[in-house]
Each structure stands twice: as structure tokens, then as C-alpha cells.
XYZ file of C-alpha atoms in Angstrom:
744
model
C -139.897 -272.334 212.787
C -138.925 -275.874 214.481
C -136.044 -277.768 213.922
C -136.817 -280.942 212.041
C -134.863 -284.174 212.986
C -133.259 -285.965 209.752
C -134.791 -289.040 208.725
C -133.482 -292.426 209.210
C -132.477 -292.536 205.437
C -130.697 -289.333 205.612
C -128.696 -290.333 208.747
C -127.954 -293.583 207.064
C -126.790 -292.106 203.976
C -124.357 -289.619 205.766
C -123.044 -292.545 207.858
C -122.191 -294.386 204.411
C -120.605 -291.258 203.230
C -118.644 -290.810 206.263
C -116.488 -294.152 205.830
C -114.807 -292.411 202.856
C -114.027 -289.256 204.346
C -113.779 -290.001 208.047
C -112.377 -293.791 208.475
C -110.122 -293.932 205.571
C -107.079 -293.548 207.910
C -108.509 -295.788 210.848
C -109.469 -298.472 208.699
C -105.824 -299.262 206.704
C -103.956 -299.302 210.291
C -104.017 -303.231 209.991
C -101.572 -302.893 207.399
C -98.841 -302.144 209.550
C -99.700 -302.438 213.402
C -98.535 -306.081 213.987
C -95.698 -305.395 211.852
C -94.608 -302.521 213.880
C -95.476 -303.837 217.161
C -93.160 -307.038 216.717
C -90.520 -304.903 215.461
C -87.171 -304.945 217.613
C -86.429 -307.272 220.617
C -90.209 -308.149 220.716
C -89.371 -310.335 217.761
C -87.827 -312.735 219.849
C -91.001 -313.067 221.907
C -92.918 -314.981 219.262
C -95.333 -317.376 220.827
C -99.204 -317.555 221.477
C -99.108 -315.843 224.649
C -97.390 -312.606 223.142
C -99.612 -312.448 220.049
C -102.684 -312.952 222.101
C -101.131 -310.347 224.610
C -100.879 -307.726 221.466
C -104.510 -308.744 220.466
C -105.783 -307.803 223.877
C -103.985 -304.542 223.758
C -105.316 -303.497 220.452
C -108.991 -304.761 221.494
C -108.999 -302.580 224.652
C -107.432 -299.689 223.028
C -109.762 -299.435 220.065
C -112.759 -299.980 222.603
C -111.429 -297.430 225.269
C -110.430 -294.484 222.901
C -112.342 -294.413 219.671
C -115.298 -296.278 221.018
C -116.060 -294.833 224.643
C -113.735 -291.455 224.403
C -114.651 -290.091 221.014
C -118.060 -291.737 220.125
C -119.784 -291.094 223.628
C -117.874 -288.328 225.152
C -116.034 -286.099 222.596
C -118.231 -285.960 219.968
C -120.825 -284.282 222.344
C -118.440 -281.378 222.834
C -119.154 -279.809 219.141
C -118.871 -276.200 218.676
C -122.272 -275.175 216.624
C -121.989 -278.890 214.907
C -118.079 -278.206 214.222
C -115.285 -280.483 215.850
C -111.466 -280.501 216.204
C -108.873 -278.943 218.505
C -110.036 -275.458 217.457
C -113.449 -276.172 218.313
C -112.677 -277.277 221.952
C -110.615 -274.057 222.154
C -113.258 -271.966 220.953
C -115.679 -273.163 223.459
C -113.344 -272.482 225.927
C -112.578 -268.997 224.723
C -116.088 -267.973 224.931
C -117.144 -269.362 228.148
C -113.964 -268.355 230.199
C -112.786 -265.317 227.926
C -109.441 -266.839 227.174
C -109.293 -265.600 223.764
C -105.908 -263.849 222.710
C -107.196 -262.835 219.641
C -107.115 -258.877 219.086
C -110.172 -256.562 218.459
C -112.544 -258.485 220.355
C -115.664 -256.521 221.272
C -118.717 -257.022 223.464
C -120.867 -256.927 220.398
C -119.217 -260.186 219.248
C -121.222 -262.091 222.009
C -124.588 -261.182 220.188
C -123.682 -263.518 217.365
C -126.253 -266.139 216.944
C -123.093 -268.667 217.191
C -121.918 -267.459 220.134
C -124.202 -268.964 222.387
C -122.692 -269.118 225.977
C -126.108 -269.844 227.875
C -126.493 -272.738 230.116
C -126.522 -274.265 233.565
C -125.651 -271.828 236.522
C -121.821 -271.562 237.378
C -120.188 -274.457 239.695
C -117.273 -273.303 242.068
C -114.895 -275.547 240.070
C -115.862 -273.545 236.715
C -115.820 -269.987 238.424
C -112.388 -271.010 240.083
C -110.930 -271.955 236.831
C -112.267 -268.747 234.952
C -110.643 -266.409 237.691
C -107.459 -268.229 237.681
C -107.028 -268.008 233.666
C -108.124 -264.233 234.273
C -105.555 -263.546 236.837
C -102.715 -265.476 235.341
C -102.393 -264.527 231.501
C -99.238 -266.743 231.247
C -101.783 -269.888 231.622
C -103.876 -268.499 228.816
C -100.885 -268.274 226.591
C -99.847 -271.763 227.715
C -103.152 -273.226 226.730
C -102.525 -271.935 223.339
C -99.344 -273.292 223.158
C -100.858 -276.638 223.885
C -103.642 -275.988 221.121
C -100.776 -275.213 218.908
C -99.084 -278.403 219.844
C -101.812 -280.554 219.157
C -102.225 -278.632 215.576
C -98.758 -279.040 214.672
C -98.567 -283.056 215.294
C -101.751 -283.233 213.325
C -100.191 -281.280 210.547
C -97.406 -283.889 211.064
C -99.751 -286.617 210.332
C -100.405 -285.085 206.927
C -96.679 -286.247 206.130
C -96.697 -289.600 208.020
C -100.117 -291.012 206.979
C -99.430 -290.856 203.233
C -96.160 -292.414 203.619
C -96.668 -295.408 205.622
C -100.223 -296.236 204.412
C -99.003 -296.093 200.851
C -95.499 -297.900 201.505
C -97.392 -300.474 203.550
C -100.040 -301.234 201.022
C -97.208 -301.430 198.224
C -94.815 -303.629 200.257
C -97.314 -306.279 199.602
C -95.938 -307.005 196.121
C -92.736 -308.403 197.894
C -94.854 -311.096 199.178
C -95.324 -312.715 195.724
C -92.385 -311.109 193.786
C -89.749 -312.287 196.634
C -86.981 -311.188 194.280
C -88.129 -307.822 193.836
C -85.348 -305.272 195.320
C -86.560 -302.755 197.920
C -85.772 -299.751 195.598
C -88.659 -300.583 193.314
C -91.124 -300.621 196.087
C -89.952 -297.339 197.342
C -89.866 -296.206 193.859
C -93.778 -297.228 193.338
C -94.730 -295.713 196.471
C -92.962 -292.505 195.496
C -94.727 -292.536 192.160
C -98.184 -293.027 193.693
C -97.258 -290.136 196.331
C -96.403 -287.900 193.477
C -99.722 -288.480 191.411
C -101.648 -288.094 194.811
C -100.110 -284.646 195.595
C -100.229 -283.475 191.762
C -104.191 -283.943 191.641
C -104.948 -282.214 194.773
C -105.662 -278.929 192.785
C -108.856 -280.930 191.259
C -110.365 -281.037 194.477
C -112.155 -284.338 195.782
C -115.673 -283.737 194.806
C -115.063 -285.064 191.129
C -113.885 -288.705 192.805
C -115.222 -288.093 196.549
C -118.218 -290.526 195.580
C -116.133 -293.624 195.078
C -114.289 -293.279 198.449
C -117.157 -294.704 200.630
C -117.466 -297.618 198.118
C -113.609 -298.278 198.493
C -113.325 -298.214 202.119
C -116.523 -300.075 202.562
C -115.171 -302.833 200.311
C -111.890 -302.656 202.216
C -113.575 -303.185 205.671
C -115.587 -306.093 204.247
C -112.487 -307.549 202.755
C -110.296 -307.532 205.980
C -113.396 -308.511 208.276
C -114.236 -311.528 205.868
C -110.409 -312.651 205.719
C -110.296 -312.258 209.421
C -113.494 -314.626 210.083
C -111.825 -317.207 207.483
C -108.476 -317.076 209.395
C -109.997 -317.222 212.786
C -112.034 -320.519 211.627
C -109.115 -322.096 209.707
C -105.995 -321.304 212.102
C -107.160 -320.709 215.701
C -111.022 -320.390 217.018
C -109.781 -319.887 220.624
C -108.163 -316.588 219.639
C -111.426 -315.152 221.019
C -109.954 -315.650 224.719
C -107.432 -313.033 223.685
C -109.995 -310.378 224.271
C -109.995 -310.814 228.130
C -107.670 -308.204 229.670
C -105.887 -310.809 231.699
C -103.656 -311.379 228.549
C -102.457 -307.745 228.614
C -101.150 -308.338 232.149
C -99.557 -311.590 231.109
C -97.916 -309.902 228.030
C -96.364 -307.340 230.091
C -95.094 -309.821 232.669
C -93.657 -312.008 230.212
C -91.948 -309.661 227.974
C -91.003 -306.767 230.500
C -89.266 -303.735 229.052
C -89.536 -304.826 225.539
C -93.429 -305.420 225.654
C -93.775 -301.790 227.237
C -91.628 -300.432 224.196
C -93.871 -302.424 221.746
C -96.853 -300.476 222.835
C -95.653 -297.508 220.631
C -96.686 -299.902 217.696
C -100.120 -301.137 219.449
C -101.011 -297.400 219.566
C -101.263 -297.118 215.672
C -104.453 -299.162 215.739
C -106.151 -295.996 216.662
C -104.839 -293.640 213.961
C -107.361 -291.728 212.683
C -109.372 -291.367 215.855
C -109.190 -287.480 215.924
C -110.618 -287.368 212.252
C -113.900 -288.436 213.635
C -113.984 -285.335 215.753
C -112.331 -283.151 213.239
C -114.849 -284.042 210.452
C -117.850 -283.467 212.583
C -118.904 -280.634 210.634
C -119.457 -282.256 207.413
C -121.621 -285.078 208.921
C -124.028 -285.549 212.170
C -122.742 -287.122 215.281
C -125.432 -289.623 215.071
C -123.992 -290.795 211.392
C -120.500 -290.880 212.514
C -121.530 -293.191 215.803
C -123.708 -295.391 213.603
C -120.810 -295.881 210.898
C -118.062 -296.563 213.734
C -120.165 -298.870 216.069
C -122.055 -301.045 213.635
C -119.432 -301.353 210.911
C -115.878 -299.813 211.286
C -115.287 -301.128 214.646
C -116.517 -304.762 214.191
C -114.568 -305.100 211.182
C -111.496 -303.787 212.606
C -111.855 -306.210 215.608
C -112.458 -309.279 213.312
C -109.210 -308.088 211.242
C -106.965 -307.957 214.059
C -108.276 -311.309 215.736
C -108.039 -312.966 212.206
C -104.336 -311.857 211.732
C -103.552 -312.839 215.325
C -104.893 -316.317 214.805
C -102.554 -316.844 211.694
C -99.708 -315.464 213.418
C -100.306 -318.076 216.382
C -99.468 -320.783 213.798
C -97.035 -318.629 211.385
C -94.801 -316.958 213.761
C -91.900 -316.631 211.054
C -94.150 -314.286 209.026
C -94.477 -311.674 211.494
C -93.076 -308.857 209.193
C -95.323 -309.765 206.437
C -98.317 -311.108 208.488
C -100.940 -308.902 206.767
C -100.468 -310.022 203.186
C -99.324 -313.574 204.143
C -102.959 -314.098 205.866
C -104.685 -313.369 202.586
C -106.101 -316.457 200.980
C -104.229 -317.110 197.554
C -107.249 -316.748 195.447
C -108.105 -313.139 196.640
C -104.786 -311.954 197.237
C -104.574 -309.554 194.119
C -107.879 -308.010 194.173
C -107.258 -307.442 198.014
C -103.936 -305.839 197.245
C -105.695 -303.523 194.638
C -108.498 -302.370 197.372
C -105.656 -301.987 199.781
C -103.707 -299.636 197.419
C -106.900 -297.692 196.873
C -107.836 -297.458 200.572
C -104.310 -296.407 201.482
C -104.870 -293.339 198.986
C -108.304 -292.564 200.182
C -107.000 -292.489 203.821
C -104.083 -290.336 202.694
C -106.627 -287.973 200.938
C -108.456 -287.244 203.917
C -105.639 -286.446 206.012
C -104.397 -284.112 203.295
C -107.572 -282.275 203.012
C -107.744 -281.945 206.918
C -104.184 -280.538 207.010
C -105.332 -277.819 204.149
C -108.239 -276.986 206.490
C -106.162 -276.735 209.460
C -103.569 -274.353 207.982
C -106.436 -272.113 206.630
C -107.881 -271.924 210.614
C -104.431 -271.105 211.788
C -104.343 -268.067 209.302
C -107.941 -267.032 210.715
C -106.348 -267.090 213.993
C -103.444 -264.979 213.344
C -101.306 -268.147 214.187
C -99.853 -268.888 210.540
C -98.725 -266.524 207.563
C -101.357 -266.052 204.901
C -101.234 -268.379 201.930
C -102.931 -268.668 198.890
C -106.270 -270.406 199.451
C -108.200 -271.995 196.466
C -111.604 -273.299 196.516
C -112.121 -276.530 194.742
C -115.801 -276.728 194.430
C -118.363 -273.884 194.239
C -121.165 -276.454 195.688
C -119.545 -278.060 198.489
C -118.413 -275.420 201.260
C -115.022 -275.822 202.680
C -113.306 -277.855 200.219
C -110.036 -275.846 199.626
C -106.421 -276.659 198.187
C -103.325 -274.742 199.520
C -100.571 -275.045 196.660
C -97.750 -273.876 198.896
C -98.493 -276.580 201.735
C -99.214 -279.212 199.151
C -95.917 -279.160 197.610
C -94.180 -279.000 200.803
C -96.313 -281.751 202.215
C -95.321 -283.900 198.838
C -91.594 -283.107 199.166
C -91.584 -284.158 203.048
C -93.520 -287.474 202.209
C -90.999 -288.068 199.456
C -88.001 -287.344 201.882
C -89.384 -289.575 204.634
C -90.268 -292.563 202.221
C -86.667 -292.510 200.555
C -84.806 -291.595 203.688
C -86.310 -294.337 206.096
C -87.592 -296.878 203.645
C -88.784 -298.756 206.616
C -92.505 -298.554 207.808
C -91.286 -299.740 211.100
C -89.228 -296.643 211.753
C -91.910 -294.389 210.350
C -94.639 -296.327 212.472
C -92.459 -295.207 215.521
C -92.837 -291.436 214.435
C -96.501 -291.934 213.678
C -97.172 -293.405 217.113
C -95.813 -290.296 218.970
C -97.674 -287.913 216.814
C -100.936 -289.985 217.071
C -100.619 -290.036 221.037
C -99.905 -286.333 221.719
C -103.018 -285.478 219.577
C -105.462 -287.368 221.286
C -103.823 -286.654 224.889
C -104.248 -282.885 224.098
C -107.926 -283.650 222.932
C -108.276 -285.330 226.704
C -106.954 -282.199 228.312
C -109.027 -279.769 226.602
C -112.111 -282.049 227.183
C -111.487 -282.029 231.052
C -111.575 -278.109 230.779
C -114.838 -278.411 228.582
C -116.516 -280.679 231.319
C -115.967 -278.126 233.734
C -116.234 -274.625 232.355
C -118.641 -275.397 229.411
C -120.662 -278.346 230.740
C -120.194 -277.086 234.226
C -120.072 -280.736 235.500
C -118.695 -281.746 238.972
C -115.108 -281.887 239.405
C -114.921 -285.751 240.034
C -116.452 -285.943 236.655
C -113.662 -284.214 234.971
C -111.169 -285.989 237.064
C -112.463 -289.429 236.004
C -112.365 -288.430 232.410
C -108.718 -287.284 232.709
C -107.429 -290.283 234.760
C -109.371 -292.999 232.935
C -108.239 -291.746 229.513
C -105.321 -289.838 230.141
C -103.290 -292.554 231.777
C -103.919 -294.957 229.149
C -102.533 -292.235 226.318
C -99.714 -291.415 228.804
C -98.730 -294.981 228.855
C -98.538 -294.976 225.024
C -96.738 -291.697 224.839
C -93.988 -292.961 227.120
C -93.586 -295.967 225.070
C -93.467 -293.994 221.804
C -90.788 -291.489 223.655
C -88.692 -294.229 223.823
C -88.573 -294.619 220.074
C -87.545 -291.156 219.477
C -83.911 -292.264 218.274
C -85.748 -294.844 215.819
C -88.112 -292.352 213.831
C -89.670 -290.798 216.764
C -87.608 -287.610 216.290
C -89.541 -286.966 212.799
C -92.759 -285.478 214.252
C -90.963 -283.552 217.008
C -88.806 -281.889 214.485
C -91.734 -281.255 212.255
C -93.689 -279.862 215.012
C -90.924 -277.730 216.497
C -90.413 -276.115 213.311
C -94.048 -275.500 212.407
C -94.865 -274.246 216.144
C -91.637 -271.969 215.828
C -93.103 -270.413 212.594
C -96.980 -270.181 214.700
C -95.498 -268.698 217.527
C -93.214 -266.055 215.897
C -95.886 -265.203 213.513
C -98.552 -264.646 216.355
C -96.048 -262.833 218.413
C -95.044 -260.307 215.575
C -98.796 -260.072 214.750
C -99.841 -259.284 218.190
C -96.947 -256.844 218.789
C -97.813 -254.922 215.593
C -101.733 -254.490 216.776
C -100.181 -253.097 220.107
C -98.188 -250.690 218.269
C -101.109 -249.585 216.297
C -103.144 -249.112 219.441
C -100.553 -246.974 220.969
C -100.068 -244.928 217.865
C -103.775 -244.398 216.623
C -104.350 -240.763 216.056
C -107.504 -238.427 216.237
C -109.384 -237.712 213.421
C -109.998 -234.045 214.998
C -106.497 -233.403 214.992
C -105.943 -234.252 211.344
C -109.022 -232.189 210.172
C -107.869 -229.395 212.372
C -104.688 -229.488 210.737
C -106.191 -229.448 207.255
C -105.824 -225.666 206.705
C -102.179 -226.122 207.694
C -101.598 -228.634 205.786
C -103.468 -227.578 202.650
C -105.868 -230.799 203.101
C -108.628 -231.294 200.599
C -111.088 -233.792 199.862
C -111.186 -235.503 196.499
C -113.897 -237.327 194.804
C -114.318 -241.146 195.598
C -114.180 -243.311 198.183
C -111.247 -244.358 200.179
C -111.377 -247.976 201.699
C -108.204 -247.742 204.498
C -107.660 -250.968 205.913
C -106.272 -251.300 209.633
C -106.278 -253.778 212.416
C -108.180 -251.404 214.668
C -112.122 -251.472 215.799
C -111.414 -248.158 217.428
C -109.557 -245.092 216.631
C -107.709 -244.086 213.431
C -104.422 -246.034 212.415
C -101.094 -244.525 212.416
C -100.955 -245.232 208.844
C -103.836 -242.639 207.890
C -102.040 -239.937 209.947
C -98.843 -240.471 208.110
C -100.560 -240.722 204.808
C -102.343 -237.424 205.362
C -99.299 -235.397 206.536
C -97.395 -236.489 203.608
C -100.110 -236.329 200.988
C -102.704 -233.812 202.595
C -105.577 -235.110 200.511
C -108.206 -237.871 201.027
C -111.343 -239.048 199.611
C -114.803 -237.577 199.829
C -116.183 -240.557 201.584
C -113.681 -242.547 203.943
C -114.356 -246.067 205.195
C -111.955 -247.610 207.844
C -112.124 -251.419 207.361
C -110.937 -253.887 209.914
C -111.333 -257.763 208.883
C -111.210 -259.619 212.090
C -111.882 -263.283 213.351
C -113.941 -264.130 216.335
C -113.771 -267.490 218.319
C -116.720 -268.861 216.450
C -116.982 -271.583 213.641
C -118.985 -269.430 211.281
C -120.597 -266.034 211.094
C -123.481 -265.564 208.599
C -123.758 -263.081 206.094
C -126.394 -261.015 207.933
C -124.198 -260.584 210.877
C -120.718 -260.235 209.065
C -120.855 -256.369 208.705
C -120.611 -253.953 211.666
C -121.038 -250.213 210.233
C -120.544 -246.948 212.369
C -119.661 -243.627 211.726
C -116.731 -241.524 212.945
C -117.234 -237.979 213.820
C -119.983 -235.819 212.995
C -122.230 -236.464 209.560
C -120.175 -233.827 207.552
C -117.034 -235.831 208.090
C -118.553 -238.389 205.930
C -116.175 -240.970 207.612
C -117.249 -244.606 208.345
C -115.894 -247.771 210.001
C -116.665 -251.028 208.934
C -116.134 -254.301 210.743
C -116.043 -257.526 208.837
C -115.981 -260.486 210.972
C -115.119 -264.116 210.041
C -115.323 -267.222 212.030
C -112.343 -269.810 212.382
C -113.679 -271.906 209.708
C -115.081 -269.187 207.278
C -113.185 -268.850 204.034
C -112.348 -265.062 204.212
C -112.744 -262.615 201.257
C -114.774 -264.980 198.927
C -117.078 -262.495 198.038
C -116.017 -261.114 194.640
C -118.764 -258.333 195.112
C -117.258 -256.889 198.263
C -117.510 -253.301 197.131
C -121.020 -253.491 196.204
C -122.212 -255.149 199.442
C -119.942 -252.543 201.537
C -121.640 -249.521 199.572
C -125.088 -251.103 199.921
C -124.363 -251.734 203.849
C -123.399 -248.120 204.485
C -126.124 -246.746 202.565
C -128.334 -248.993 204.790
C -126.857 -247.469 207.870
C -127.095 -243.710 206.686
C -130.872 -244.494 205.746
C -131.674 -246.216 209.131
C -129.272 -244.474 211.401
C -131.947 -242.381 213.597
C -133.756 -245.854 213.963
C -130.228 -247.871 215.021
C -129.124 -245.299 217.504
C -132.727 -245.182 219.080
C -132.669 -249.064 219.165
C -129.202 -248.973 220.654
C -129.287 -245.903 222.957
C -128.324 -247.810 226.105
C -125.369 -249.210 224.028
C -123.941 -246.155 223.147
C -125.075 -243.893 225.800
C -121.605 -243.646 227.374
C -120.269 -242.522 223.713
C -119.440 -238.890 223.108
C -122.287 -236.668 221.284
C -122.821 -236.617 217.476
C -120.839 -233.262 217.617
C -117.843 -234.991 219.089
C -116.022 -238.161 218.018
C -118.569 -241.087 217.499
C -117.279 -244.342 216.905
C -119.593 -247.204 217.969
C -120.277 -249.524 214.897
C -123.475 -251.459 214.612
C -125.175 -254.221 213.086
C -127.459 -253.281 210.230
C -130.258 -255.245 209.462
C -132.603 -254.551 206.531
C -135.526 -256.139 205.062
C -135.257 -257.848 201.823
C -136.988 -255.401 199.848
C -135.040 -252.244 201.303
C -131.554 -254.314 200.866
C -132.696 -255.069 197.291
C -133.549 -251.627 196.450
C -130.128 -250.174 198.075
C -128.075 -252.870 196.282
C -129.728 -251.699 192.917
C -129.001 -248.122 193.860
C -125.094 -248.963 194.406
C -124.827 -250.397 190.851
C -126.132 -247.139 189.103
C -123.251 -245.955 186.615
C -124.641 -242.604 185.948
C -125.058 -240.106 188.648
C -126.824 -236.475 188.300
C -127.486 -234.082 191.055
C -130.303 -234.405 193.073
C -132.352 -232.314 195.678
C -133.215 -233.295 198.997
C -134.677 -236.481 199.515
C -135.116 -237.391 195.786
C -136.343 -240.759 194.857
C -134.695 -243.458 192.756
C -137.188 -246.095 191.554
C -138.331 -246.785 195.125
C -138.334 -245.023 198.821
C -136.899 -241.815 199.444
C -133.500 -241.374 199.418
C -131.153 -238.970 201.728
C -128.718 -236.443 200.556
C -125.947 -238.208 202.243
C -126.509 -241.588 200.658
C -126.785 -239.857 196.831
C -123.420 -238.345 197.849
C -121.967 -241.933 198.644
C -123.327 -243.301 195.160
C -121.844 -240.400 193.468
C -118.365 -241.011 195.480
C -118.695 -244.498 194.327
C -119.154 -243.718 190.678
C -116.011 -241.467 190.935
C -113.894 -244.591 191.783
C -112.980 -246.618 194.580
C -109.243 -246.740 196.004
C -107.850 -248.965 198.575
C -105.411 -247.742 201.058
C -103.208 -250.202 202.726
C -100.542 -250.026 205.550
C -97.423 -252.043 204.919
C -95.525 -252.320 208.332
C -91.911 -253.379 208.637
C -90.980 -254.924 212.145
C -87.877 -254.333 213.660
C -86.206 -255.613 216.960
C -85.086 -252.878 219.515
C -81.239 -252.434 219.687
C -81.481 -253.551 223.503
C -83.402 -256.535 222.375
C -81.812 -260.178 222.991
C -80.015 -262.132 219.978
C -82.896 -264.533 220.072
C -85.680 -261.746 219.566
C -83.466 -260.092 216.830
C -83.142 -263.517 215.035
C -87.018 -264.015 215.615
C -88.184 -260.746 214.270
C -85.392 -259.331 211.938
C -84.810 -262.661 210.193
C -87.646 -265.200 210.416
C -90.607 -262.787 210.981
C -89.128 -260.543 208.074
C -88.758 -263.503 205.957
C -92.561 -264.612 206.400
C -93.931 -260.975 206.193
C -92.082 -260.589 202.804
C -93.340 -264.035 201.321
C -96.513 -264.409 202.581
C -99.479 -263.117 200.752
C -100.066 -259.471 201.395
C -103.416 -257.974 202.131
C -103.652 -256.465 198.574
C -103.356 -260.127 196.970
C -105.821 -261.551 199.466
C -108.544 -258.682 198.647
C -108.025 -259.127 194.890
C -107.094 -255.413 194.644
C -106.222 -254.328 191.211
C -102.683 -252.464 191.205
C -104.484 -249.517 189.709
C -106.609 -248.849 192.693
C -104.097 -249.751 195.413
C -102.255 -247.178 197.592
C -99.789 -248.427 199.883
C -98.340 -246.466 203.075
C -95.052 -247.987 204.724
C -94.115 -247.606 208.152
C -91.607 -249.118 210.263
C -92.488 -250.127 214.058
C -89.842 -251.479 216.810
C -90.939 -254.465 219.080
């Protein structure tokens, strides 16, 4: 089957739809860029030379970062069609084996989405791979950099709604000059409360109006820009020359350099183009930006600069002052709606990021609600939603000033785009296997510009820049402590796993018996038997007729297809009736969305039993180093069944009345083995979920910081996050928990 290129109409339709999802944040930046840039001491330099210098910086920043860097470079570094910080990290993990996720197996590399084939290795790529292999600390350091970019992006989820809505609503003061600032803040807060209160409905019901709103907004600001250029200063085109940037810095000096923290706000939302790549095609995003968003934004900034060149006194209200009287209120309404649309896109992206962090064991499990049964990936996280709302209200009420919020926003934006530049440089070397000079040119060209803006934004830390730093430090601390505690728990499980033979040998001594039914034992191990089972067997010396050890794990790919999700294997001889099931998810997969998990699992095990000899023969070389069937065998395989066989086994697993059958009986289809019938009878007897409930404790010799992190923070997060039983939707009547304490 050959891949069919999308038609022109399909590409243009996607380009139009991307306007509402991808470009809402970027297109509303004219509301506050000039206002924030000319705050502080730069307001003393309000002449044409300075206005044109700022316009020149805006033009070249928009051209270099979103147009050249993202459109022509970064969008090409997709991970099976997905974009974002985790996509770049996933590519590096697979090609350089940087992944620190537990339970990674060689069989994961056989996933269709795991493709690492490409050109031959170059000496820079080999050198980097060896360096990361020999220095695990740098692997951990790379994860910290990725988490930093992620935390700053989550910080955008607080700052974008705040500055967008407050900037839009502040336009009322242009017409109602006597309106007190408290009323503007109150209206903004009311809009934010409504926005966050409606999140649980999802965006699929109103998403169709997002693109028309952003399109109308872009056409409005570009039309007003053309009007202002013609009316006030047609010579504003001269400011597109980079000479004006050097003149600006020369004439304004230190104040001009500090003002660059406001200029960088013109590229807020650039990362969204890459982050939302999975919902659209790269070509559609490129077309929308190159032919509509980019020219409209340039015309809008040029028109506002033309107006400012003749109205220096209106610098703090320049956007709304530049709107012609006849269209003021319609533009004000569209601006408010566009601010809401831009905020919605960032909030949805925050939900998606938190979900990905949970999948990578970097964030406690939270409640994830699917808001659309038709559109995959649209989710809502109640706890995160209300925390974001409270933080947005706190920033709006506490600061009240879009200039201070802009300083905070600028620092968050610059750090995110710089992290992307660093990761892209590694992708150019390790994944694309290009020459070292190419990666250095990319890093120097874009990194130097971004470092310039970061340095200017850091100066603004006392004036609001501390907000994203504090937020990111808190979120990173939570992520790091959770990741550390989770990895220590996995190490404890590995060190204390027990032998099935040992437990069964002790059976007569312990009075161990097998009871009817299926026991599903959830653990974080892909090999061996978890300590919780040994603890369970020694304290309650009986377990089920059929046992299945289930490990739910994440792999460094965005999605895992349903056909490749389950690995099934056998532990011990056939008479043990003990199986292992490994359930694999990608970092963008929505875990445990299958409500029919029991039937699917039983069908997969039955398929494995029916095809075991064929599977072992096909994978003889893979398991040749494993022990014989009489000894412990623990080597799970991917079970593939044809459609007819899968349908037959699925129908068998739904049988409610089971009777004894003789060898190789037939149930409305092919012959069924005795072991398969036994599994069906066990399922009819009932399924019980056995979950381990581990409590982490810091060792007495641990430092005070470690005790605080483990005994207080990690314990609090473990107690208040969603447990495995809630995530798996296990009825209390079928749940059996085994508690254990481990020391780290």
C-alpha cells in the first residue's frame, strides 16, 4: 500500500484550521509588545529613531526565529509526525540510547514507530553517543534541561491567559477614561474564571469558531496597519533595514538592551507551531504562517510604529489608540475573543504536557478526562485546571500591570525556545548525522540571538521576571522528586524480586493452594517476580489458578499501535499457569482508555497459548539463551493473530457458562487446547486485581534534604495522587492491596 500525498484542498483546509489552534497566542502579541518594550527608562527616548529601531528588532526577530528556525528547520525534526520538546528528546533517546525510563527492552526497538535507520554514523555522532554512554550524569543533565523547557512551557499556561485577556480588556480605558483600574482587573478575572470553568466541556464543540476568530483578527490588525502606514508615515518601511537595530542600541545604550525583554514578546507562541505538529501537517503549518500570519503581523507592527512616530505621548496605549474611531468597538470585541482563543490553546497544551510527564514518570498521576470521543488527544485535567486558574487570578490581581507580566512572560518564552535550539543541535548531529559545522552554525546563529534576549529578560527578574522562575523551580522540584522516588522504587523491586520456584517449593510447608479464578498482579518489573507477590504468598499462602504479572510501561515513541501494545510470555513450566503481560504506551498515548481491558488481556493470553509452539519456533534465536521449558522461562513475545482467529478467541472469552471439555474440544470454531479452556473457566470464576502499595522512607543515615524530599514531599505526592486502582478503574470488590515499606 503506497502512501498517498494529501490533496491541495486538504492541505489548505488544515492550514486554515491551524490558525485557531496554533497561532492564537502568536497573533495576539501586538496587544502588548510596544507597550512593554517602551516601559521603564526607554520611555524617555520616544523619538522616531527609537521607534524605528524597535520595529527593526521586531521584524528581524520574527524573521529569524519563527520563519527561519521553526518553519524551515525545527518542523522537520518530527517524531513520527509529533512535535514538541518531548519529541526531540524521544528522538535523541532512541538514536543515542539516552532514555532513563525503567524497563526498557530490546523488543521495544522492533516497534514500527521506533525507526532509527538512517545514514551511516559520523564521527561527531559516534563521539556524542560514547560520551553520553560513559557519563550518565550528562544523561540526567539532558533530562533536567528537557524538564526546564517543559516547566517554562507550563508557566506559559499561567502567563498567556493573564497578559492576553488583561491587555485586550484594558482597551476599554481608551474610551472610558474615568474607568478605575479595579474594574478592568475585575472584568479580566471574570473572563478568566469563565474560561477555566468551561474547560471540562472540551474545545471540540466551539473549536470550529477558533479559526474564523483568529483569521478575522489577523485581517483586522493588518488592515489597520496598512491604514496607519498610509496615513501617518509611509517611510516606516525604511525601518526594516538592520541598520536601525545598531542605531537603536547605540543611541539608547543600556536602556535599549533592557528593552529587548519586551521585544521578544513578538514571538510568543512560536513553540506552539512545533508542539501542535501532531494535529496538522508540517506543510499546512508552513503555509498558514508564511502566507498569512507572518505578513499580517509585520503589517500590524509597521502600522503601529507609523502611528507612534507621530504620537509619542500614546506609547502606553498605542495599539487601541491606533485603531480608527469607526471600527474601534468591533476590533475590541474581536481582540477579546482572539485573546480567549490564544489562551485556550495554551491551556490545552498544558494539559497535554502534564499527561506526557505522567507517562514518563516525571509527574504524579492525575485524573485525565477525555473531552471528545471523536478527536483523539483532547483531554482535561481538573486539578491542573483549577491550579492554573488560581495562579492566573493571583498574577492578574497581584500585578495588575501588563508590563510586569510581560517581563515574566519574556523570560519564560526565551528559555523555552533556547532549550529547543540546544536539543535541535543534538538532533542535527545524532539523528540527522550532519557535519559538526552544521550543528555549530545552527547553535551559534539562533542561540546567540536567544541568549541576547535571555540576558535582557534576566535583568527584569525584580520587575516580574521572578514569577516564571519560582513557578518552574516548584514544578521542577515536584518532577525531580517524583522521578527520583519512582526510580528508587524500581531499583528496590529489582533488587528484591523473588523466584517463582522458591515460592512453589515452599508450597507444602506454607500450605499453599491454587484457588479458582485469575489473579492480575500489577508490578513495575518486566522480568522476575515482584517482592509484593512473595510478601502476599507468605502471608496468605494461596493464589489463583491462573496468574498474570502485568507491567504497564512507557516507551520513547509518541504512540504504540493496538497491534503492538501487548507482549505475552510464560513464567515457568506450563503446569504453573503463570503468564507475564507487558502493556506498552507511548508518551502521547492516553493510558488505560480501554474499558474492555480484561477481555482483551484474556484474548491475548489465549492467542499466545494457541500459537505458543509457532511463536517459539519463529523466535528461537531470540530466546535461545533462555532456560529450557522445565526451568524458569520469562521471555514475552508479541502475539499477532489473523482477524478470524482473533474474533473467535474474543468471542470465546465472553462465554459466561463453562462446562468441562475433553482434550482439544471445539467451541464454534477451530480446536481449543485444554489450557485455553482452563483459562476461560478461570475467567468465569472471577478476576482479582492484586496491587502493591509501597511506602518510601529515607534511610536514617540520609541527609536532611533527602529526608525532607522523600519523607515529606514524595510521601505527600504519593498519598494524594491517583493510585493504580483508580487509574485502572478497579472495583473495590475485586481489589487486593499488598503494602510494603522500602528504604531509599
